[in-house]
Amino acid sequence: MRTKRYTALLLAAALALSLAGCGMMDKNKKKDESGDMTIQPAQLSEEETALTELLSLEMKSYRIFDFQVSGAKSVKISAYELVDGEWSPVTTGLSDFAPEGPGRIALMFGKMNEGVSVRYQGEHGGGGAQFAMPGGDSTGLFDATSVLTDLTPVELEKEIPLAIQIATSQSEIDSYYVNFFEMPRELAKHNYEHIYAITATFRASSVSGASQEASAEPSPAE
């Protein structure tokens, strides 16, 4: 646990450095063909890639996304398991981190039931969380992961799937794009033992004074 927290701290530092030095912070690059409100896989420099690979040794895998938003006062990271054809919340965390302008969200995980680290960083601060999906011992289970791969428009209050992971004893796994988050019954038809999802929602309201929507809060990545 201490190693995972230490790794999350290092990743946070790496995100801060990359935000300070990468072209994403160039005002001329804040806009793209899809408009101001977008999220997409981050384009890392060779130096950033080398540093991130070093930091992700413990968690084995990382995914980093660049976002550009306006009017957002908080961000919500949610985790789900598919149960009886419907998404069942595992944990939801709200953060008063204001993701105005450009920023990054990073996910670090191998098998999601063994632990997930989330970090988010913007021009005016950031935060993060750690949690583990349910599922117990994953020995003998194969896993397949899909992540957001395309430039995607962002709408305030609309949930954006970032990653879906299937864990099953079946030797053949049909891979699905993350947009199948909107079609849980399609995902459920193969009877895989576990299907997990992680999403992000940019919100127009701040956390202060709002009721906590979480079934269980993720613990801060300290």
PDB file of C-alpha atoms in Angstrom:
ATOM      1  CA  MET A   1       0.000   0.000   0.000  1.00  0.00           C
ATOM      2  CA  ARG A   2       2.799   2.417   0.878  1.00  0.00           C
ATOM      3  CA  THR A   3       4.466   1.681  -2.465  1.00  0.00           C
ATOM      4  CA  LYS A   4       1.257   2.417  -4.356  1.00  0.00           C
ATOM      5  CA  ARG A   5       0.814   5.727  -2.516  1.00  0.00           C
ATOM      6  CA  TYR A   6       4.417   6.665  -3.220  1.00  0.00           C
ATOM      7  CA  THR A   7       3.945   5.810  -6.895  1.00  0.00           C
ATOM      8  CA  ALA A   8       0.791   7.970  -7.019  1.00  0.00           C
ATOM      9  CA  LEU A   9       2.699  10.894  -5.531  1.00  0.00           C
ATOM     10  CA  LEU A  10       5.441  10.554  -8.131  1.00  0.00           C
ATOM     11  CA  LEU A  11       2.854  10.386 -10.887  1.00  0.00           C
ATOM     12  CA  ALA A  12       1.270  13.583  -9.575  1.00  0.00           C
ATOM     13  CA  ALA A  13       4.668  15.286  -9.752  1.00  0.00           C
ATOM     14  CA  ALA A  14       5.155  14.003 -13.289  1.00  0.00           C
ATOM     15  CA  LEU A  15       1.758  15.334 -14.339  1.00  0.00           C
ATOM     16  CA  ALA A  16       2.559  18.743 -12.856  1.00  0.00           C
ATOM     17  CA  LEU A  17       5.885  18.861 -14.680  1.00  0.00           C
ATOM     18  CA  SER A  18       4.352  17.811 -17.966  1.00  0.00           C
ATOM     19  CA  LEU A  19       1.602  20.411 -17.637  1.00  0.00           C
ATOM     20  CA  ALA A  20       4.176  23.103 -16.999  1.00  0.00           C
ATOM     21  CA  GLY A  21       6.398  22.152 -19.905  1.00  0.00           C
ATOM     22  CA  CYS A  22       4.342  20.516 -22.621  1.00  0.00           C
ATOM     23  CA  GLY A  23       2.672  22.111 -25.619  1.00  0.00           C
ATOM     24  CA  MET A  24      -0.750  21.537 -24.079  1.00  0.00           C
ATOM     25  CA  MET A  25      -0.244  24.726 -22.087  1.00  0.00           C
ATOM     26  CA  ASP A  26       0.463  26.727 -25.235  1.00  0.00           C
ATOM     27  CA  LYS A  27      -2.565  28.989 -25.733  1.00  0.00           C
ATOM     28  CA  ASN A  28      -2.319  28.440 -29.473  1.00  0.00           C
ATOM     29  CA  LYS A  29      -2.973  24.733 -28.905  1.00  0.00           C
ATOM     30  CA  LYS A  30      -5.929  25.055 -26.563  1.00  0.00           C
ATOM     31  CA  LYS A  31      -8.396  24.795 -29.399  1.00  0.00           C
ATOM     32  CA  ASP A  32      -8.868  21.993 -31.887  1.00  0.00           C
ATOM     33  CA  GLU A  33     -11.202  21.154 -34.710  1.00  0.00           C
ATOM     34  CA  SER A  34     -13.874  19.889 -32.297  1.00  0.00           C
ATOM     35  CA  GLY A  35     -13.969  23.097 -30.212  1.00  0.00           C
ATOM     36  CA  ASP A  36     -12.895  24.021 -26.706  1.00  0.00           C
ATOM     37  CA  MET A  37     -14.492  21.163 -24.740  1.00  0.00           C
ATOM     38  CA  THR A  38     -12.641  17.921 -25.453  1.00  0.00           C
ATOM     39  CA  ILE A  39     -10.769  15.016 -23.916  1.00  0.00           C
ATOM     40  CA  GLN A  40      -8.326  12.743 -25.729  1.00  0.00           C
ATOM     41  CA  PRO A  41      -5.297  10.493 -25.130  1.00  0.00           C
ATOM     42  CA  ALA A  42      -2.307  12.619 -24.139  1.00  0.00           C
ATOM     43  CA  GLN A  43       0.501  13.138 -26.607  1.00  0.00           C
ATOM     44  CA  LEU A  44       3.570  12.611 -24.438  1.00  0.00           C
ATOM     45  CA  SER A  45       7.095  13.668 -25.286  1.00  0.00           C
ATOM     46  CA  GLU A  46       9.865  11.071 -25.192  1.00  0.00           C
ATOM     47  CA  GLU A  47      10.998  12.444 -21.839  1.00  0.00           C
ATOM     48  CA  GLU A  48       7.484  12.280 -20.381  1.00  0.00           C
ATOM     49  CA  THR A  49       7.006   8.743 -21.695  1.00  0.00           C
ATOM     50  CA  ALA A  50      10.275   7.567 -20.142  1.00  0.00           C
ATOM     51  CA  LEU A  51       9.408   9.140 -16.793  1.00  0.00           C
ATOM     52  CA  THR A  52       5.871   7.741 -16.755  1.00  0.00           C
ATOM     53  CA  GLU A  53       7.087   4.240 -17.636  1.00  0.00           C
ATOM     54  CA  LEU A  54       9.496   4.423 -14.722  1.00  0.00           C
ATOM     55  CA  LEU A  55       6.740   5.486 -12.318  1.00  0.00           C
ATOM     56  CA  SER A  56       4.257   2.857 -13.519  1.00  0.00           C
ATOM     57  CA  LEU A  57       6.420  -0.186 -12.702  1.00  0.00           C
ATOM     58  CA  GLU A  58       4.330  -1.073  -9.642  1.00  0.00           C
ATOM     59  CA  MET A  59       0.921  -0.676 -11.277  1.00  0.00           C
ATOM     60  CA  LYS A  60       2.122  -2.089 -14.625  1.00  0.00           C
ATOM     61  CA  SER A  61      -0.042   0.146 -16.784  1.00  0.00           C
ATOM     62  CA  TYR A  62      -0.996   3.793 -17.196  1.00  0.00           C
ATOM     63  CA  ARG A  63      -3.287   5.875 -19.363  1.00  0.00           C
ATOM     64  CA  ILE A  64      -3.109   9.672 -19.521  1.00  0.00           C
ATOM     65  CA  PHE A  65      -5.741  11.935 -21.073  1.00  0.00           C
ATOM     66  CA  ASP A  66      -5.555  15.618 -22.018  1.00  0.00           C
ATOM     67  CA  PHE A  67      -8.703  17.643 -21.484  1.00  0.00           C
ATOM     68  CA  GLN A  68      -9.773  21.167 -22.372  1.00  0.00           C
ATOM     69  CA  VAL A  69     -12.928  22.432 -20.642  1.00  0.00           C
ATOM     70  CA  SER A  70     -14.602  25.680 -19.647  1.00  0.00           C
ATOM     71  CA  GLY A  71     -17.274  26.400 -17.058  1.00  0.00           C
ATOM     72  CA  ALA A  72     -16.449  23.332 -14.940  1.00  0.00           C
ATOM     73  CA  LYS A  73     -16.118  23.784 -11.155  1.00  0.00           C
ATOM     74  CA  SER A  74     -15.524  20.174 -10.148  1.00  0.00           C
ATOM     75  CA  VAL A  75     -14.800  16.746 -11.559  1.00  0.00           C
ATOM     76  CA  LYS A  76     -16.308  13.394 -10.607  1.00  0.00           C
ATOM     77  CA  ILE A  77     -14.439  10.108 -11.083  1.00  0.00           C
ATOM     78  CA  SER A  78     -16.694   7.042 -10.887  1.00  0.00           C
ATOM     79  CA  ALA A  79     -15.989   3.305 -10.867  1.00  0.00           C
ATOM     80  CA  TYR A  80     -18.514   0.590 -11.661  1.00  0.00           C
ATOM     81  CA  GLU A  81     -18.923  -3.176 -11.888  1.00  0.00           C
ATOM     82  CA  LEU A  82     -21.473  -4.668 -14.258  1.00  0.00           C
ATOM     83  CA  VAL A  83     -24.033  -6.631 -12.222  1.00  0.00           C
ATOM     84  CA  ASP A  84     -27.076  -8.327 -13.815  1.00  0.00           C
ATOM     85  CA  GLY A  85     -26.746  -6.224 -16.939  1.00  0.00           C
ATOM     86  CA  GLU A  86     -26.600  -2.891 -15.115  1.00  0.00           C
ATOM     87  CA  TRP A  87     -23.746  -0.723 -13.864  1.00  0.00           C
ATOM     88  CA  SER A  88     -23.417  -0.944 -10.098  1.00  0.00           C
ATOM     89  CA  PRO A  89     -21.387   1.890  -8.457  1.00  0.00           C
ATOM     90  CA  VAL A  90     -18.219   0.748  -6.719  1.00  0.00           C
ATOM     91  CA  THR A  91     -16.998   4.189  -5.694  1.00  0.00           C
ATOM     92  CA  THR A  92     -17.536   7.789  -6.682  1.00  0.00           C
ATOM     93  CA  GLY A  93     -15.377  10.742  -5.710  1.00  0.00           C
ATOM     94  CA  LEU A  94     -16.114  14.431  -6.160  1.00  0.00           C
ATOM     95  CA  SER A  95     -13.328  16.989  -6.139  1.00  0.00           C
ATOM     96  CA  ASP A  96     -13.454  20.758  -5.801  1.00  0.00           C
ATOM     97  CA  PHE A  97     -10.488  20.841  -8.163  1.00  0.00           C
ATOM     98  CA  ALA A  98     -11.660  23.302 -10.824  1.00  0.00           C
ATOM     99  CA  PRO A  99     -10.677  21.835 -14.207  1.00  0.00           C
ATOM    100  CA  GLU A 100     -10.987  25.136 -16.068  1.00  0.00           C
ATOM    101  CA  GLY A 101      -8.808  25.247 -19.167  1.00  0.00           C
ATOM    102  CA  PRO A 102      -6.347  22.494 -20.080  1.00  0.00           C
ATOM    103  CA  GLY A 103      -5.452  19.624 -17.783  1.00  0.00           C
ATOM    104  CA  ARG A 104      -4.741  15.929 -17.511  1.00  0.00           C
ATOM    105  CA  ILE A 105      -6.298  12.829 -15.973  1.00  0.00           C
ATOM    106  CA  ALA A 106      -4.090   9.783 -15.364  1.00  0.00           C
ATOM    107  CA  LEU A 107      -5.200   6.228 -14.589  1.00  0.00           C
ATOM    108  CA  MET A 108      -2.743   3.643 -13.273  1.00  0.00           C
ATOM    109  CA  PHE A 109      -3.752  -0.003 -12.973  1.00  0.00           C
ATOM    110  CA  GLY A 110      -2.921  -3.540 -13.950  1.00  0.00           C
ATOM    111  CA  LYS A 111      -5.855  -5.684 -12.907  1.00  0.00           C
ATOM    112  CA  MET A 112      -8.463  -3.277 -11.595  1.00  0.00           C
ATOM    113  CA  ASN A 113      -9.461  -5.488  -8.677  1.00  0.00           C
ATOM    114  CA  GLU A 114      -5.872  -5.233  -7.423  1.00  0.00           C
ATOM    115  CA  GLY A 115      -5.937  -1.449  -7.304  1.00  0.00           C
ATOM    116  CA  VAL A 116      -6.466   1.702  -9.368  1.00  0.00           C
ATOM    117  CA  SER A 117      -4.775   5.076  -8.887  1.00  0.00           C
ATOM    118  CA  VAL A 118      -6.362   8.196 -10.367  1.00  0.00           C
ATOM    119  CA  ARG A 119      -4.694  11.596 -10.605  1.00  0.00           C
ATOM    120  CA  TYR A 120      -5.982  14.787 -12.175  1.00  0.00           C
ATOM    121  CA  GLN A 121      -4.052  17.983 -12.702  1.00  0.00           C
ATOM    122  CA  GLY A 122      -4.945  21.383 -14.132  1.00  0.00           C
ATOM    123  CA  GLU A 123      -3.590  24.890 -14.221  1.00  0.00           C
ATOM    124  CA  HIS A 124      -5.022  25.661 -10.780  1.00  0.00           C
ATOM    125  CA  GLY A 125      -4.371  22.472  -8.837  1.00  0.00           C
ATOM    126  CA  GLY A 126      -5.308  18.820  -8.829  1.00  0.00           C
ATOM    127  CA  GLY A 127      -6.019  15.767  -6.738  1.00  0.00           C
ATOM    128  CA  GLY A 128      -6.487  12.049  -6.876  1.00  0.00           C
ATOM    129  CA  ALA A 129      -7.797   8.836  -5.375  1.00  0.00           C
ATOM    130  CA  GLN A 130      -7.043   5.163  -4.936  1.00  0.00           C
ATOM    131  CA  PHE A 131      -9.501   2.281  -4.883  1.00  0.00           C
ATOM    132  CA  ALA A 132      -9.852  -1.373  -5.852  1.00  0.00           C
ATOM    133  CA  MET A 133     -12.651  -3.013  -7.805  1.00  0.00           C
ATOM    134  CA  PRO A 134     -14.451  -5.986  -6.208  1.00  0.00           C
ATOM    135  CA  GLY A 135     -13.674  -9.467  -7.427  1.00  0.00           C
ATOM    136  CA  GLY A 136     -11.328 -11.132  -4.959  1.00  0.00           C
ATOM    137  CA  ASP A 137      -8.608 -13.450  -6.213  1.00  0.00           C
ATOM    138  CA  SER A 138      -8.049 -13.014  -9.949  1.00  0.00           C
ATOM    139  CA  THR A 139      -5.841 -16.100 -10.330  1.00  0.00           C
ATOM    140  CA  GLY A 140      -6.772 -17.942 -13.512  1.00  0.00           C
ATOM    141  CA  LEU A 141      -8.670 -14.997 -14.981  1.00  0.00           C
ATOM    142  CA  PHE A 142      -7.739 -13.400 -18.282  1.00  0.00           C
ATOM    143  CA  ASP A 143      -8.304  -9.667 -18.685  1.00  0.00           C
ATOM    144  CA  ALA A 144      -8.814  -7.289 -21.586  1.00  0.00           C
ATOM    145  CA  THR A 145      -8.874  -3.509 -21.288  1.00  0.00           C
ATOM    146  CA  SER A 146     -10.289  -0.836 -23.582  1.00  0.00           C
ATOM    147  CA  VAL A 147      -9.620   2.869 -23.080  1.00  0.00           C
ATOM    148  CA  LEU A 148     -10.666   6.130 -24.645  1.00  0.00           C
ATOM    149  CA  THR A 149      -8.647   6.409 -27.864  1.00  0.00           C
ATOM    150  CA  ASP A 150     -10.246   9.258 -29.830  1.00  0.00           C
ATOM    151  CA  LEU A 151     -10.770  12.979 -29.458  1.00  0.00           C
ATOM    152  CA  THR A 152     -14.098  13.167 -27.615  1.00  0.00           C
ATOM    153  CA  PRO A 153     -16.356  16.196 -27.057  1.00  0.00           C
ATOM    154  CA  VAL A 154     -16.979  17.102 -23.418  1.00  0.00           C
ATOM    155  CA  GLU A 155     -20.378  18.206 -22.154  1.00  0.00           C
ATOM    156  CA  LEU A 156     -20.820  19.370 -18.575  1.00  0.00           C
ATOM    157  CA  GLU A 157     -22.681  16.814 -16.419  1.00  0.00           C
ATOM    158  CA  LYS A 158     -22.265  14.095 -19.077  1.00  0.00           C
ATOM    159  CA  GLU A 159     -20.390  10.958 -18.016  1.00  0.00           C
ATOM    160  CA  ILE A 160     -17.384  10.082 -20.179  1.00  0.00           C
ATOM    161  CA  PRO A 161     -16.116   6.474 -20.081  1.00  0.00           C
ATOM    162  CA  LEU A 162     -12.325   6.351 -19.817  1.00  0.00           C
ATOM    163  CA  ALA A 163     -11.678   2.627 -19.404  1.00  0.00           C
ATOM    164  CA  ILE A 164     -13.490  -0.722 -19.446  1.00  0.00           C
ATOM    165  CA  GLN A 165     -11.867  -3.942 -18.250  1.00  0.00           C
ATOM    166  CA  ILE A 166     -13.158  -7.497 -18.649  1.00  0.00           C
ATOM    167  CA  ALA A 167     -11.890 -10.251 -16.320  1.00  0.00           C
ATOM    168  CA  THR A 168     -12.927 -13.808 -17.130  1.00  0.00           C
ATOM    169  CA  SER A 169     -11.872 -17.451 -17.104  1.00  0.00           C
ATOM    170  CA  GLN A 170     -13.025 -17.737 -20.715  1.00  0.00           C
ATOM    171  CA  SER A 171     -10.104 -18.174 -23.102  1.00  0.00           C
ATOM    172  CA  GLU A 172     -11.663 -15.934 -25.750  1.00  0.00           C
ATOM    173  CA  ILE A 173     -12.692 -12.356 -24.979  1.00  0.00           C
ATOM    174  CA  ASP A 174     -14.584 -10.032 -27.304  1.00  0.00           C
ATOM    175  CA  SER A 175     -13.058  -6.565 -27.003  1.00  0.00           C
ATOM    176  CA  TYR A 176     -15.379  -3.557 -26.824  1.00  0.00           C
ATOM    177  CA  TYR A 177     -14.796   0.150 -27.284  1.00  0.00           C
ATOM    178  CA  VAL A 178     -15.391   2.317 -24.222  1.00  0.00           C
ATOM    179  CA  ASN A 179     -18.552   3.760 -25.788  1.00  0.00           C
ATOM    180  CA  PHE A 180     -20.180   0.396 -25.033  1.00  0.00           C
ATOM    181  CA  PHE A 181     -20.465   1.766 -21.501  1.00  0.00           C
ATOM    182  CA  GLU A 182     -23.793   3.085 -22.795  1.00  0.00           C
ATOM    183  CA  MET A 183     -24.830  -0.489 -23.750  1.00  0.00           C
ATOM    184  CA  PRO A 184     -24.311  -2.549 -20.573  1.00  0.00           C
ATOM    185  CA  ARG A 185     -26.613  -5.355 -21.683  1.00  0.00           C
ATOM    186  CA  GLU A 186     -24.477  -5.890 -24.781  1.00  0.00           C
ATOM    187  CA  LEU A 187     -21.439  -6.263 -22.515  1.00  0.00           C
ATOM    188  CA  ALA A 188     -23.334  -8.619 -20.221  1.00  0.00           C
ATOM    189  CA  LYS A 189     -24.405 -11.126 -22.875  1.00  0.00           C
ATOM    190  CA  HIS A 190     -21.115 -13.073 -22.778  1.00  0.00           C
ATOM    191  CA  ASN A 191     -21.417 -13.855 -19.053  1.00  0.00           C
ATOM    192  CA  TYR A 192     -17.905 -12.701 -18.186  1.00  0.00           C
ATOM    193  CA  GLU A 193     -17.186 -12.979 -14.478  1.00  0.00           C
ATOM    194  CA  HIS A 194     -16.300  -9.308 -14.048  1.00  0.00           C
ATOM    195  CA  ILE A 195     -16.670  -6.177 -16.161  1.00  0.00           C
ATOM    196  CA  TYR A 196     -15.435  -2.875 -14.721  1.00  0.00           C
ATOM    197  CA  ALA A 197     -15.627   0.727 -15.915  1.00  0.00           C
ATOM    198  CA  ILE A 198     -14.095   4.066 -14.921  1.00  0.00           C
ATOM    199  CA  THR A 199     -15.679   7.349 -15.984  1.00  0.00           C
ATOM    200  CA  ALA A 200     -15.143  11.087 -15.581  1.00  0.00           C
ATOM    201  CA  THR A 201     -17.812  13.778 -15.337  1.00  0.00           C
ATOM    202  CA  PHE A 202     -17.028  17.489 -15.507  1.00  0.00           C
ATOM    203  CA  ARG A 203     -19.556  19.404 -13.422  1.00  0.00           C
ATOM    204  CA  ALA A 204     -20.871  22.952 -13.519  1.00  0.00           C
ATOM    205  CA  SER A 205     -21.324  22.986  -9.718  1.00  0.00           C
ATOM    206  CA  SER A 206     -18.743  22.831  -6.954  1.00  0.00           C
ATOM    207  CA  VAL A 207     -18.643  20.122  -4.315  1.00  0.00           C
ATOM    208  CA  SER A 208     -19.161  22.574  -1.443  1.00  0.00           C
ATOM    209  CA  GLY A 209     -22.714  22.329  -0.168  1.00  0.00           C
ATOM    210  CA  ALA A 210     -23.567  19.423  -2.475  1.00  0.00           C
ATOM    211  CA  SER A 211     -24.611  16.041  -1.129  1.00  0.00           C
ATOM    212  CA  GLN A 212     -22.022  13.305  -1.610  1.00  0.00           C
ATOM    213  CA  GLU A 213     -23.247  10.933  -4.309  1.00  0.00           C
ATOM    214  CA  ALA A 214     -20.755   8.241  -3.457  1.00  0.00           C
ATOM    215  CA  SER A 215     -21.686   4.815  -2.260  1.00  0.00           C
ATOM    216  CA  ALA A 216     -18.146   4.823  -0.877  1.00  0.00           C
ATOM    217  CA  GLU A 217     -15.567   7.553  -1.222  1.00  0.00           C
ATOM    218  CA  PRO A 218     -12.179   6.714  -2.722  1.00  0.00           C
ATOM    219  CA  SER A 219      -9.386   7.381  -0.276  1.00  0.00           C
ATOM    220  CA  PRO A 220      -7.117  10.310  -1.219  1.00  0.00           C
ATOM    221  CA  ALA A 221      -3.865   9.420  -2.934  1.00  0.00           C
ATOM    222  CA  GLU A 222      -1.506  10.793  -0.299  1.00  0.00           C
TER     223      GLU A 222
END
